[in-house]
GROMACS .gro file of C-alpha atoms in nm:
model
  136
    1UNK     CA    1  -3.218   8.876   0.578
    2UNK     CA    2  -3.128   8.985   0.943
    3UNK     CA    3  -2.740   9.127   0.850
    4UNK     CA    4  -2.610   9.167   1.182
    5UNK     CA    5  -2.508   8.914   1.473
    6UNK     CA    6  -2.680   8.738   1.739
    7UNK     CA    7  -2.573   9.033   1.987
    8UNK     CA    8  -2.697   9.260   1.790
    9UNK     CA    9  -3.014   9.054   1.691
   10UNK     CA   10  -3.103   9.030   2.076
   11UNK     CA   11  -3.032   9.405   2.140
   12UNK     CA   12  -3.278   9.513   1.845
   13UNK     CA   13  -3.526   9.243   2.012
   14UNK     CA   14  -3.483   9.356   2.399
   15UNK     CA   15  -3.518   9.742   2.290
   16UNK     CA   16  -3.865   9.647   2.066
   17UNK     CA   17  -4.027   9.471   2.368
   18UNK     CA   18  -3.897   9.693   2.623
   19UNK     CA   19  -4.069  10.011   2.412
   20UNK     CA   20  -4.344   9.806   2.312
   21UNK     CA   21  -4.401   9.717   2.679
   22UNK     CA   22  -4.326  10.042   2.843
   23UNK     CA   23  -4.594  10.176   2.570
   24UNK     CA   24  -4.877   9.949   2.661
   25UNK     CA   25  -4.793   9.980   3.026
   26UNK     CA   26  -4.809  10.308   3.017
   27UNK     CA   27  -5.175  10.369   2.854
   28UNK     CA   28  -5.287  10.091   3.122
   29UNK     CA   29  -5.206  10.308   3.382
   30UNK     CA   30  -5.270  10.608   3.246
   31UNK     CA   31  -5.616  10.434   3.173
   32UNK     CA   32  -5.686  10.333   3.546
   33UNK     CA   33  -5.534  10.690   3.727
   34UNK     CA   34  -5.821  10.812   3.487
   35UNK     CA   35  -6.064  10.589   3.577
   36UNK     CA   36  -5.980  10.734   3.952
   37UNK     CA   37  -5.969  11.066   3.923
   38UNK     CA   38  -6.357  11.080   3.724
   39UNK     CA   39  -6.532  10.759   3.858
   40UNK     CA   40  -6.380  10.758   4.237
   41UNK     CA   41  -6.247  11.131   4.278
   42UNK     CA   42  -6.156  11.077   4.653
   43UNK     CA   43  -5.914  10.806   4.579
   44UNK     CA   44  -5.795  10.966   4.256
   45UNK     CA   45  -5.681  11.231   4.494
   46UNK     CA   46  -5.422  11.004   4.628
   47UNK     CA   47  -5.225  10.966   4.311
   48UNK     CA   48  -5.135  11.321   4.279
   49UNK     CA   49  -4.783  11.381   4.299
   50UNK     CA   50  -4.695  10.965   4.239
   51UNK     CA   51  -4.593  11.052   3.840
   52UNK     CA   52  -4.270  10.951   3.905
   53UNK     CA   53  -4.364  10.646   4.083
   54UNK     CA   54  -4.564  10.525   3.844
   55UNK     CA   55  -4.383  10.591   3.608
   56UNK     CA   56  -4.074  10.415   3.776
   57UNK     CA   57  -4.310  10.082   3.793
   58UNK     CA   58  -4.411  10.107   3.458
   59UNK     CA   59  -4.040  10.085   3.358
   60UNK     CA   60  -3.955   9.757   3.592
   61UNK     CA   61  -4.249   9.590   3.472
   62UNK     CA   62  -4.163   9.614   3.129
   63UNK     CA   63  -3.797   9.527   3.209
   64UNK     CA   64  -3.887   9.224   3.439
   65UNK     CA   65  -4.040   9.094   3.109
   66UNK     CA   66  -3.814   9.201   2.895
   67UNK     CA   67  -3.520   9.090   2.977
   68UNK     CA   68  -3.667   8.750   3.064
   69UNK     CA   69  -3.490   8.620   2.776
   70UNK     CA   70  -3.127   8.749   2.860
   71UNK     CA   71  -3.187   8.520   3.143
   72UNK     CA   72  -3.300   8.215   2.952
   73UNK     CA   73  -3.669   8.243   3.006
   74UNK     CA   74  -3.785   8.268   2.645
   75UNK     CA   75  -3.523   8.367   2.361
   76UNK     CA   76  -3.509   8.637   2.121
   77UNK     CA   77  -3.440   8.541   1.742
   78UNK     CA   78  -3.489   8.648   1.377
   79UNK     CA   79  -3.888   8.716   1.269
   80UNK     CA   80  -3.990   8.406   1.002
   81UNK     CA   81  -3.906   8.610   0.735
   82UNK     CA   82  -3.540   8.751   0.897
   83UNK     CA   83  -3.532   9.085   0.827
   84UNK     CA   84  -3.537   9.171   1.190
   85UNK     CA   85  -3.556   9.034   1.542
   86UNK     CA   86  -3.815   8.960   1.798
   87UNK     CA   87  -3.947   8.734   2.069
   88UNK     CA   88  -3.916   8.370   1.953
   89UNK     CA   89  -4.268   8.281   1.927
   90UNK     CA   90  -4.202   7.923   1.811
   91UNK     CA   91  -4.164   7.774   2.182
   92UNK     CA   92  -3.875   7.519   2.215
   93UNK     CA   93  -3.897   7.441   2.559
   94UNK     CA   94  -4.140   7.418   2.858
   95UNK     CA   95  -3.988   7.742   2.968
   96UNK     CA   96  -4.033   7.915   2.657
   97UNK     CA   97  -4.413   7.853   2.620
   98UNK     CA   98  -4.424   7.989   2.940
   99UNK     CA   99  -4.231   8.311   2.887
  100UNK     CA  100  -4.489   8.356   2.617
  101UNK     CA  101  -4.803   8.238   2.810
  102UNK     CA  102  -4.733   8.492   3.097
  103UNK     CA  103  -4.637   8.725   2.843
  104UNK     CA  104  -4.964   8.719   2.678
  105UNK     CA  105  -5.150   8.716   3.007
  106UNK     CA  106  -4.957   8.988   3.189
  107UNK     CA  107  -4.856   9.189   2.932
  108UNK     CA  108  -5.108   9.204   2.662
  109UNK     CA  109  -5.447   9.039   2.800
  110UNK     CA  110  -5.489   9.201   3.142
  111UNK     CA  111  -5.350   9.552   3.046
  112UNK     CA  112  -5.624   9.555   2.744
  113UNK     CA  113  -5.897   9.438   2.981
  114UNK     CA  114  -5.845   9.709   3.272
  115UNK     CA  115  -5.774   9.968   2.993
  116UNK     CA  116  -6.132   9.896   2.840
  117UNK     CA  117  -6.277   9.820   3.172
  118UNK     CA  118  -6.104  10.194   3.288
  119UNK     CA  119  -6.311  10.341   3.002
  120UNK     CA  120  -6.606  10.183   3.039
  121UNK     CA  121  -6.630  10.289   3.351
  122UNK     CA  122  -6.556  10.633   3.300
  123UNK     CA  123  -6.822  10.643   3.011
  124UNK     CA  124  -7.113  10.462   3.256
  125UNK     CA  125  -7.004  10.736   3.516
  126UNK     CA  126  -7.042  11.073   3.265
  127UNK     CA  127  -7.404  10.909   3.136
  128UNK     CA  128  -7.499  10.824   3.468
  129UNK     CA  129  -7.398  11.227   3.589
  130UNK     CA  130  -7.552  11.333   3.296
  131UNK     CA  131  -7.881  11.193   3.373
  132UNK     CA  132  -7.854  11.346   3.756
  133UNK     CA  133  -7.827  11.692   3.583
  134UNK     CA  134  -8.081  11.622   3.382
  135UNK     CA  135  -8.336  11.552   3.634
  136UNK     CA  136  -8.239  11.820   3.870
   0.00000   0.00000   0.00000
């Protein structure tokens, strides 16, 4: 069982999403700067010297979702079994299925569709400059 308080319950949950978000975030743009730099080299010029920035946006996007909850949009709680604390997944409220709809659009299903559309890209452009070389 969870042995600690509701403070300490959402802390534990805020930090796991946070990371967790920061984490995915951060492959998703590391995916599409990538994506730049081999597929559209001109353009993936323009990103050099933006680490920071990114970086910086990477960090409020995760937080704008994270701390959702603190501000009553969603809720953290125990997991089923309560041995530690996450995202209440069982929706009470309107607002809550919400919280987790956007969450699973924003934060899981678009940043795993540009990160395999980042790499698919990248692998159609190395066979299709492979084939140039090949012919020439």
């Amino acid at each position: 069982r969870w042995l600690f308080d509701q403070a300490v319950c959402t802390l534990y949950a805020f930090c796991g999403v946070l990371f967790g978000l920061c984490s995915l975030a951060s492959l998703t743009v590391l995916s599409t700067v990538c994506c730049l730099k081999v597929c559209y080299p001109a353009y993936g010029r323009c990103w050099d010297g933006h680490a920071a920035l990114l970086l910086l946006g990477v960090w409020a996007y995760a937080l704008a979702f994270a701390a959702a909850p603190l501000a009553r949009w969603g809720s953290y709680g125990p997991e089923p079994y309560g041995t530690a604390c996450c995202i209440a997944w069982e929706a009470s409220s309107r607002e809550a299925t919400l919280y987790i709809l956007a969450l699973f659009i924003f934060c899981y299903l678009l940043p795993c569709l540009l990160i395999l559309a980042s790499y698919a890209l990248i692998l159609w452009t190395v066979r299709v400059s492979r084939r140039a070389v090949r012919q020439h």
